[in-house]
Short mmCIF file of C-alpha atoms and ligand atoms in Angstrom, two decimals:
data_model
loop_
_atom_site.label_atom_id
_atom_site.label_comp_id
_atom_site.label_asym_id
_atom_site.label_seq_id
_atom_site.Cartn_x
_atom_site.Cartn_y
_atom_site.Cartn_z
CA MET D 1 -8.95 16.12 16.44
CA ALA D 2 -9.81 19.67 17.41
CA LYS D 3 -9.68 23.09 15.83
CA LEU D 4 -8.79 26.11 17.93
CA PHE D 5 -11.04 29.04 17.04
CA GLN D 6 -9.67 32.54 17.51
CA ALA D 7 -10.23 36.13 16.44
CA GLY D 8 -8.64 37.26 13.16
CA GLU D 9 -6.01 39.47 14.81
CA LEU D 10 -5.57 40.33 18.46
CA HIS D 11 -3.53 43.12 20.04
CA HIS D 12 -3.12 43.25 23.79
CA GLY D 13 -1.27 45.39 26.27
CA LEU D 14 -1.39 48.93 27.62
CA GLY D 15 -1.65 51.38 24.72
CA SER D 16 -2.70 48.76 22.16
CA LEU D 17 -5.71 50.90 21.15
CA ALA D 18 -3.27 52.67 18.81
CA GLU D 19 -3.25 49.52 16.63
CA LEU D 20 -6.70 50.50 15.37
CA LYS D 21 -4.85 52.79 12.96
CA ASN D 22 -4.01 49.78 10.78
CA ILE D 23 -7.54 49.08 9.56
CA LYS D 24 -8.15 49.88 5.90
CA GLY D 25 -11.59 50.96 4.72
CA LYS D 26 -14.01 53.76 3.98
CA LYS D 27 -16.68 53.97 6.68
CA ALA D 28 -16.90 52.79 10.28
CA ILE D 29 -19.84 52.78 12.66
CA ILE D 30 -18.92 52.79 16.35
CA VAL D 31 -21.44 51.10 18.64
CA ILE D 32 -21.35 52.25 22.26
CA GLY D 33 -23.44 51.96 25.42
CA GLY D 34 -24.18 55.02 27.51
CA LYS D 35 -21.90 57.82 28.55
CA SER D 36 -18.79 56.10 29.87
CA VAL D 37 -16.68 56.05 26.68
CA LYS D 38 -17.66 59.65 25.97
CA GLU D 39 -16.77 60.83 29.48
CA ASN D 40 -13.46 58.99 29.77
CA GLY D 41 -12.24 60.21 26.38
CA VAL D 42 -11.96 56.75 24.80
CA LEU D 43 -14.53 57.50 22.09
CA ALA D 44 -12.67 60.70 21.15
CA ARG D 45 -9.41 58.71 20.91
CA VAL D 46 -11.05 56.18 18.59
CA GLU D 47 -12.50 58.98 16.44
CA THR D 48 -9.11 60.67 16.15
CA ILE D 49 -7.48 57.40 15.06
CA LEU D 50 -10.20 56.90 12.41
CA ASP D 51 -9.74 60.51 11.19
CA GLU D 52 -6.02 59.88 10.82
CA ALA D 53 -6.75 56.68 8.87
CA ASN D 54 -9.11 58.65 6.58
CA ILE D 55 -12.10 56.56 7.59
CA GLU D 56 -15.45 58.34 7.75
CA HIS D 57 -17.24 57.47 10.98
CA THR D 58 -20.44 57.78 12.93
CA VAL D 59 -21.66 56.61 16.34
CA PHE D 60 -24.66 54.48 17.32
CA SER D 61 -25.16 55.03 21.04
CA GLY D 62 -27.61 53.95 23.69
CA VAL D 63 -27.05 50.20 23.97
CA GLU D 64 -28.38 49.25 27.41
CA PRO D 65 -26.83 46.64 29.75
CA ASP D 66 -28.16 43.22 28.64
CA PRO D 67 -29.09 44.54 25.19
CA SER D 68 -32.55 43.84 23.78
CA ILE D 69 -33.69 42.70 20.35
CA ILE D 70 -35.37 46.10 19.97
CA THR D 71 -32.03 47.92 20.32
CA VAL D 72 -30.40 45.45 17.94
CA ARG D 73 -33.02 46.16 15.26
CA LYS D 74 -32.63 49.94 15.77
CA GLY D 75 -28.89 49.64 15.32
CA ALA D 76 -29.18 47.45 12.21
CA LYS D 77 -31.36 50.16 10.65
CA ALA D 78 -28.70 52.78 11.42
CA PHE D 79 -26.09 50.50 9.81
CA GLU D 80 -28.23 50.20 6.68
CA GLU D 81 -28.51 53.98 6.41
CA PHE D 82 -24.77 54.61 6.94
CA ASN D 83 -23.51 51.58 4.99
CA PRO D 84 -20.23 50.96 6.89
CA ASP D 85 -17.47 48.54 5.89
CA TRP D 86 -16.21 48.38 9.49
CA ILE D 87 -18.22 47.90 12.67
CA ILE D 88 -16.52 48.83 15.91
CA GLY D 89 -18.03 47.51 19.14
CA LEU D 90 -16.57 49.75 21.86
CA GLY D 91 -17.25 49.54 25.60
CA GLY D 92 -18.74 46.90 27.85
CA CYS D 93 -19.72 43.54 26.45
CA SER D 94 -23.34 44.69 26.11
CA ALA D 95 -22.33 47.25 23.46
CA ILE D 96 -20.07 44.78 21.66
CA ASP D 97 -22.63 41.93 21.69
CA ALA D 98 -25.37 44.25 20.42
CA ALA D 99 -23.00 45.36 17.63
CA LYS D 100 -22.38 41.71 16.69
CA ALA D 101 -26.13 41.03 16.40
CA MET D 102 -26.70 44.29 14.46
CA TRP D 103 -23.92 43.21 12.11
CA ALA D 104 -25.70 39.90 11.37
CA ILE D 105 -28.96 41.70 10.49
CA TYR D 106 -27.10 44.36 8.46
CA GLU D 107 -25.55 41.57 6.39
CA HIS D 108 -28.81 39.59 6.15
CA PRO D 109 -31.77 41.97 6.49
CA THR D 110 -34.39 39.19 6.37
CA LEU D 111 -32.76 37.23 9.23
CA THR D 112 -35.23 36.74 12.11
CA PHE D 113 -34.33 36.51 15.79
CA ASP D 114 -35.70 32.94 15.87
CA GLN D 115 -33.23 31.98 13.14
CA MET D 116 -30.35 33.77 14.91
CA ILE D 117 -30.80 31.91 18.19
CA LYS D 118 -30.46 28.48 16.57
CA VAL D 119 -26.99 26.93 16.92
CA ALA D 120 -24.96 28.11 13.90
CA GLY D 121 -28.07 30.04 12.85
CA ILE D 122 -26.07 32.97 11.53
CA PRO D 123 -25.21 32.79 7.82
CA PRO D 124 -21.75 33.85 6.59
CA LEU D 125 -20.92 37.46 7.43
CA ARG D 126 -18.26 39.83 6.02
CA ASN D 127 -19.94 40.50 2.69
CA LYS D 128 -20.62 44.09 3.75
CA ALA D 129 -18.41 44.76 6.78
CA ARG D 130 -15.77 43.44 9.15
CA PHE D 131 -15.80 43.69 12.93
CA VAL D 132 -13.54 45.24 15.57
CA ALA D 133 -14.08 44.56 19.29
CA ILE D 134 -12.60 46.93 21.87
CA PRO D 135 -13.76 45.96 25.37
CA SER D 136 -13.73 48.32 28.35
CA THR D 137 -14.81 45.71 30.91
CA SER D 138 -12.71 42.70 31.91
CA GLY D 139 -15.14 39.83 32.11
CA THR D 140 -16.84 38.25 29.17
CA GLY D 141 -14.01 37.96 26.65
CA THR D 142 -16.46 38.82 23.86
CA GLU D 143 -13.52 40.17 21.84
CA ILE D 144 -12.57 36.54 21.25
CA THR D 145 -15.84 34.64 21.57
CA ALA D 146 -18.20 33.23 18.97
CA LEU D 147 -21.08 34.52 21.02
CA ALA D 148 -23.44 37.45 21.57
CA VAL D 149 -25.99 37.49 24.38
CA ILE D 150 -29.24 39.25 23.50
CA THR D 151 -32.33 39.59 25.70
CA ASP D 152 -35.93 39.13 24.62
CA THR D 153 -37.37 41.70 27.01
CA GLU D 154 -40.97 40.59 26.39
CA LYS D 155 -40.21 37.03 27.53
CA GLY D 156 -37.53 38.04 30.06
CA VAL D 157 -35.16 35.50 28.49
CA LYS D 158 -31.50 35.98 27.55
CA TYR D 159 -30.48 34.14 24.41
CA PRO D 160 -26.90 33.29 23.48
CA LEU D 161 -26.37 33.68 19.72
CA VAL D 162 -23.70 31.10 18.95
CA SER D 163 -21.76 31.13 15.70
CA HIS D 164 -18.10 31.22 14.73
CA GLU D 165 -19.14 33.89 12.23
CA LEU D 166 -19.35 36.24 15.23
CA LEU D 167 -15.63 36.03 16.02
CA PRO D 168 -14.21 39.54 15.56
CA ASP D 169 -11.71 40.25 12.77
CA LEU D 170 -9.70 42.52 15.04
CA SER D 171 -9.63 42.56 18.85
CA ILE D 172 -7.92 45.14 21.01
CA VAL D 173 -7.35 44.27 24.68
CA ASP D 174 -6.03 47.48 26.22
CA GLY D 175 -6.26 47.66 30.02
CA GLU D 176 -6.07 51.48 29.96
CA LEU D 177 -9.71 51.53 28.86
CA CYS D 178 -10.73 49.88 32.12
CA GLU D 179 -9.38 52.48 34.53
CA THR D 180 -12.76 54.21 34.86
CA MET D 181 -14.73 51.00 35.40
CA PRO D 182 -16.85 51.41 38.57
CA LYS D 183 -15.90 49.18 41.50
CA ASN D 184 -19.00 47.00 41.34
CA VAL D 185 -18.54 46.45 37.58
CA THR D 186 -14.86 45.57 38.18
CA ALA D 187 -15.89 43.01 40.79
CA ASN D 188 -18.77 41.45 38.86
CA THR D 189 -16.96 41.26 35.53
CA GLY D 190 -13.79 39.96 37.18
CA ILE D 191 -15.68 37.04 38.68
CA ASP D 192 -17.37 36.47 35.32
CA ALA D 193 -13.87 36.03 33.83
CA LEU D 194 -13.00 33.58 36.62
CA THR D 195 -16.22 31.66 35.99
CA HIS D 196 -15.45 31.31 32.27
CA CYS D 197 -12.04 29.87 33.09
CA VAL D 198 -13.43 27.44 35.69
CA GLU D 199 -16.36 26.26 33.55
CA ALA D 200 -14.15 25.85 30.47
CA TYR D 201 -11.62 23.84 32.51
CA VAL D 202 -14.22 21.34 33.71
CA SER D 203 -16.29 21.33 30.49
CA ASN D 204 -17.06 17.84 29.21
CA ILE D 205 -15.07 18.67 26.07
CA ASP D 206 -11.49 17.87 27.06
CA ASP D 207 -8.87 20.07 25.40
CA ASN D 208 -5.28 20.68 26.52
CA TYR D 209 -5.18 24.12 24.90
CA ALA D 210 -8.35 25.34 26.60
CA ASP D 211 -7.11 23.88 29.91
CA ALA D 212 -3.86 25.88 29.73
CA LEU D 213 -5.70 29.10 28.83
CA SER D 214 -8.17 28.56 31.69
CA LYS D 215 -5.49 27.91 34.30
CA GLY D 216 -3.59 31.02 33.18
CA GLY D 217 -6.74 33.11 33.49
CA ILE D 218 -7.56 31.76 36.97
CA GLU D 219 -4.08 32.62 38.28
CA LEU D 220 -4.36 36.15 36.89
CA VAL D 221 -7.78 36.72 38.51
CA PHE D 222 -6.65 35.50 41.94
CA LYS D 223 -3.51 37.66 41.75
CA ASN D 224 -5.08 40.85 40.34
CA LEU D 225 -8.81 41.24 40.95
CA GLU D 226 -8.55 42.62 44.47
CA THR D 227 -5.84 45.09 43.40
CA ALA D 228 -7.89 46.29 40.42
CA TYR D 229 -10.89 46.62 42.74
CA ASN D 230 -9.09 48.48 45.53
CA ASN D 231 -6.82 50.58 43.33
CA PRO D 232 -8.64 51.26 40.04
CA SER D 233 -5.68 53.19 38.59
CA ASP D 234 -3.25 50.29 38.94
CA LEU D 235 -2.87 49.74 35.21
CA THR D 236 -0.79 46.58 35.60
CA ALA D 237 -3.65 44.96 37.52
CA ARG D 238 -6.12 46.35 34.98
CA GLN D 239 -4.18 44.85 32.06
CA ASN D 240 -3.77 41.53 33.87
CA MET D 241 -7.52 41.35 34.48
CA HIS D 242 -8.17 42.29 30.84
CA ASP D 243 -5.84 39.48 29.76
CA ALA D 244 -7.55 37.05 32.17
CA SER D 245 -10.90 37.91 30.62
CA CYS D 246 -9.54 37.34 27.14
CA LEU D 247 -7.92 34.02 28.13
CA GLY D 248 -11.25 32.89 29.61
CA GLY D 249 -13.11 33.89 26.44
CA PHE D 250 -10.50 32.12 24.30
CA ALA D 251 -10.93 28.96 26.37
CA PHE D 252 -14.69 28.87 26.53
CA THR D 253 -15.34 29.74 22.91
CA ASN D 254 -13.63 26.43 22.15
CA VAL D 255 -15.00 24.13 24.87
CA TRP D 256 -18.06 26.07 26.13
CA LEU D 257 -19.47 26.68 29.57
CA GLY D 258 -21.56 24.84 32.16
CA ILE D 259 -24.54 25.34 34.42
CA VAL D 260 -23.23 28.40 36.27
CA HIS D 261 -24.03 30.19 33.02
CA SER D 262 -27.33 28.33 32.51
CA LEU D 263 -28.37 29.64 35.93
CA ALA D 264 -26.94 33.14 35.43
CA HIS D 265 -28.82 33.55 32.13
CA GLN D 266 -32.07 32.94 34.05
CA ILE D 267 -31.18 35.01 37.10
CA GLY D 268 -30.13 37.90 34.85
CA GLY D 269 -33.06 37.55 32.45
CA VAL D 270 -35.78 37.39 35.12
CA PHE D 271 -34.41 39.63 37.89
CA GLY D 272 -31.87 41.84 36.07
CA VAL D 273 -29.01 40.68 38.32
CA PRO D 274 -25.73 41.71 36.59
CA HIS D 275 -24.26 38.74 34.76
CA GLY D 276 -21.02 38.53 36.76
CA CYS D 277 -22.84 38.93 40.08
CA ALA D 278 -25.20 36.04 39.22
CA ASN D 279 -22.17 33.92 38.32
CA ALA D 280 -20.36 34.85 41.50
CA ILE D 281 -23.31 33.70 43.60
CA ALA D 282 -23.78 30.42 41.67
CA LEU D 283 -20.17 29.36 41.06
CA PRO D 284 -19.20 27.95 44.51
CA ASN D 285 -22.38 25.87 44.75
CA VAL D 286 -22.01 24.54 41.22
CA ILE D 287 -18.45 23.47 42.08
CA ARG D 288 -19.81 21.57 45.10
CA PHE D 289 -22.51 19.94 42.95
CA ASN D 290 -20.19 19.02 40.07
CA ALA D 291 -17.35 17.79 42.29
CA THR D 292 -18.81 14.28 42.47
CA ALA D 293 -18.49 13.97 38.68
CA THR D 294 -14.99 15.34 38.03
CA ASP D 295 -11.70 15.56 39.88
CA LYS D 296 -10.53 18.53 37.78
CA TYR D 297 -11.40 21.10 40.49
CA GLN D 298 -8.53 19.67 42.52
CA ASP D 299 -6.10 20.90 39.83
CA LEU D 300 -7.62 24.36 40.17
CA ALA D 301 -7.45 24.24 43.97
CA ARG D 302 -3.70 23.62 43.69
CA LEU D 303 -3.32 26.85 41.67
CA VAL D 304 -4.39 28.76 44.78
CA GLY D 305 -2.46 26.67 47.29
CA LYS D 306 -5.33 24.35 48.26
CA ASN D 307 -6.18 20.72 47.56
CA THR D 308 -9.90 20.00 47.36
CA ALA D 309 -12.91 21.19 45.38
CA GLU D 310 -14.53 22.37 48.62
CA GLU D 311 -11.44 24.44 49.49
CA PHE D 312 -11.46 25.91 45.98
CA ALA D 313 -15.15 26.86 46.34
CA ALA D 314 -14.34 28.47 49.71
CA GLU D 315 -11.44 30.47 48.18
CA ILE D 316 -13.87 31.85 45.59
CA GLU D 317 -16.29 32.79 48.38
CA THR D 318 -13.49 34.67 50.14
CA LEU D 319 -12.54 36.51 46.93
CA ARG D 320 -16.21 37.29 46.33
CA ALA D 321 -16.57 38.76 49.83
CA ASN D 322 -13.33 40.77 49.46
CA VAL D 323 -14.74 42.52 46.39
CA ASN D 324 -18.12 43.05 48.05
CA VAL D 325 -20.28 40.85 45.84
CA PRO D 326 -23.36 39.48 47.67
CA ALA D 327 -23.22 35.86 48.79
CA SER D 328 -26.85 35.03 47.97
CA LEU D 329 -29.69 36.23 45.76
CA LYS D 330 -31.70 37.04 48.87
CA GLU D 331 -28.87 39.30 50.04
CA TYR D 332 -28.83 40.84 46.54
CA GLY D 333 -32.38 41.99 47.24
CA ILE D 334 -34.79 39.64 45.44
CA SER D 335 -37.96 39.17 47.52
CA GLU D 336 -38.91 35.65 48.61
CA GLN D 337 -42.34 36.05 47.02
CA ASP D 338 -40.87 36.95 43.61
CA TRP D 339 -38.37 34.16 43.92
CA LYS D 340 -40.96 31.46 44.66
CA LYS D 341 -43.15 32.69 41.78
CA ASN D 342 -40.33 32.22 39.26
CA VAL D 343 -37.99 29.50 40.45
CA LYS D 344 -39.67 26.49 38.80
CA GLU D 345 -39.81 28.09 35.38
CA MET D 346 -36.22 29.31 35.75
CA ALA D 347 -35.10 25.74 36.49
CA GLN D 348 -36.87 24.49 33.35
CA HIS D 349 -35.30 27.17 31.16
CA ALA D 350 -31.88 26.54 32.73
CA ILE D 351 -32.09 22.85 31.81
CA ALA D 352 -32.82 23.87 28.20
CA ASP D 353 -29.92 26.36 28.08
CA PRO D 354 -27.22 25.23 25.61
CA CYS D 355 -24.55 25.53 28.33
CA THR D 356 -26.17 22.70 30.33
CA SER D 357 -25.05 20.10 27.80
CA PHE D 358 -21.36 20.89 28.46
CA ASN D 359 -21.61 20.60 32.26
CA PRO D 360 -19.50 17.78 33.73
CA ARG D 361 -22.41 16.42 35.81
CA VAL D 362 -25.70 15.54 34.16
CA LEU D 363 -28.70 16.84 36.10
CA ASP D 364 -32.48 17.06 36.00
CA VAL D 365 -34.88 19.91 36.60
CA VAL D 366 -35.41 19.02 40.29
CA GLU D 367 -31.67 19.23 40.96
CA MET D 368 -31.47 22.50 39.02
CA GLU D 369 -34.21 23.94 41.22
CA LYS D 370 -32.42 22.77 44.37
CA ILE D 371 -29.22 24.53 43.26
CA LEU D 372 -31.19 27.69 42.47
CA ASN D 373 -32.79 27.63 45.92
CA ALA D 374 -29.42 27.10 47.63
CA CYS D 375 -28.11 30.16 45.74
CA TYR D 376 -31.15 32.17 46.78
CA TYR D 377 -30.85 31.38 50.50
CA GLY D 378 -27.02 31.28 50.57
CA GLU D 379 -26.89 27.62 51.61
CA LYS D 380 -24.24 25.07 50.66
CA VAL D 381 -25.28 22.47 48.06
CA ASN D 382 -24.63 18.95 49.38
CA PHE D 383 -26.25 16.40 47.09
N1 NAD F 1 -20.38 37.62 24.30
C1 NAD F 1 -19.96 36.83 25.24
O1 NAD F 1 -19.07 36.02 25.02
C2 NAD F 1 -20.56 36.92 26.61
C3 NAD F 1 -20.12 36.06 27.61
C4 NAD F 1 -20.69 36.19 28.87
C5 NAD F 1 -21.65 37.16 29.11
N2 NAD F 1 -22.08 38.00 28.10
C6 NAD F 1 -23.08 39.08 28.31
O2 NAD F 1 -22.39 40.33 28.47
C7 NAD F 1 -23.26 41.26 29.17
C8 NAD F 1 -22.51 41.92 30.32
O3 NAD F 1 -21.43 42.66 29.82
P1 NAD F 1 -20.40 43.38 30.82
O4 NAD F 1 -20.25 42.55 32.03
O5 NAD F 1 -19.20 43.73 30.03
O6 NAD F 1 -21.17 44.70 31.29
P2 NAD F 1 -21.93 45.85 30.47
O7 NAD F 1 -21.42 45.98 29.09
O8 NAD F 1 -23.41 45.62 30.60
O9 NAD F 1 -21.48 47.13 31.28
C9 NAD F 1 -21.90 47.34 32.62
C10 NAD F 1 -21.88 48.83 32.94
O10 NAD F 1 -20.55 49.32 33.01
C11 NAD F 1 -20.38 50.49 32.22
N3 NAD F 1 -19.00 50.51 31.75
C12 NAD F 1 -18.41 49.61 30.92
N4 NAD F 1 -17.10 49.89 30.79
C13 NAD F 1 -16.84 51.00 31.54
C14 NAD F 1 -15.66 51.76 31.81
N5 NAD F 1 -14.46 51.42 31.33
N6 NAD F 1 -15.79 52.86 32.60
C15 NAD F 1 -16.99 53.18 33.13
N7 NAD F 1 -18.13 52.49 32.94
C16 NAD F 1 -18.05 51.39 32.15
C17 NAD F 1 -21.44 50.33 31.12
O11 NAD F 1 -21.78 51.57 30.54
C18 NAD F 1 -22.58 49.69 31.88
O12 NAD F 1 -23.36 50.64 32.55
C19 NAD F 1 -24.43 40.42 29.64
O13 NAD F 1 -25.52 40.61 28.75
C20 NAD F 1 -23.91 39.00 29.55
O14 NAD F 1 -24.95 38.04 29.45
C21 NAD F 1 -21.53 37.88 26.87
ZN1 ZN F 2 -20.16 34.93 31.58
#
């Protein structure tokens, strides 16, 4: 038996931001990152909708990419002072994830970060506020995931907070918000969406529903990512990528991810490599490694007119090159000295990452280190 987890209500399609008008309440705090939603007019549109709905509002801004615990605590304090009954995470996934974690502390002020990072470590929410997610990147699917990724900057470790409490009450998937996404963010986040679909499809939890969502997302990425990258104003491609991201999030929040994410959490936490870029570098090699343990990659190869896991990995490498994402961590710019200093510890942390337990092939720390090194030097994994 299985239960399919989903957001409370989800609107998708060009112009669906207007559906925000239906929320009922008194006070909303809007959590944003830097300048992008101010500059592209999206924040002003959200504020106008809230004015029309007679909801008092304020903004918490300044959430950095890969948000830190420090920012989360700052935001929770602002929530306490404003006392909202709606929280609106608006922008890239970093802003939305930080808002989710702030929400948990706002509801439970004594909650520590150590408690939050335990599986299901977040007590019931919604006693003070409900949550709206409005993404402006097409990658993580956070609008539909039971997850928030927060970085402990002192340790250089990214922690996934995992709890179905974190599923938004309202999600708005409007591709218009993505038009201003820079090319490199479009490329990285698009391959993140692809990675979610691929890892969910081969997860060791078998689920027909998640499989269908994953396959749908993969087809959309292969058909639309290059168009969205080359022609940022193609709103059809933008919406299709936004839908792909949401389908991937929908799939993985039910069957979880694998070691591409275990590796990316380390590569991002230690070297600051953008999440999607780290995934893009690791995904083909993880497919090669996992292919001895599952024949499910062959199904995915057929979606793109190929037959084997190796051909599927190669198709992803071609897509990656076409959207100008580096093929190795060395090419990304990490020095060999820094790499060698960190790789062993990264392999240990990657083994301990919760995603590792859902990977189709069981592995040890030595194998994890070998995969990491292959990704650093841009070599093909063959063991
Ligand atoms: N919650 C989840 O389910 C989940 C899943 C996977 C990864 N993550 C985490 O999500 C984070 C990455 O989020 P992301 O990939 O969305 O990137 P991001 O939120 O960090 O944004 C990247 C950059 O793009 C800018 N930006 C965003 N939207 C824009 C737009 N429309 N126009 C112009 N600029 C825009 C941001 O201001 C930022 O500078 C990482 O911390 C990653 O670990 C979360
Ligand atoms: Zn991801």
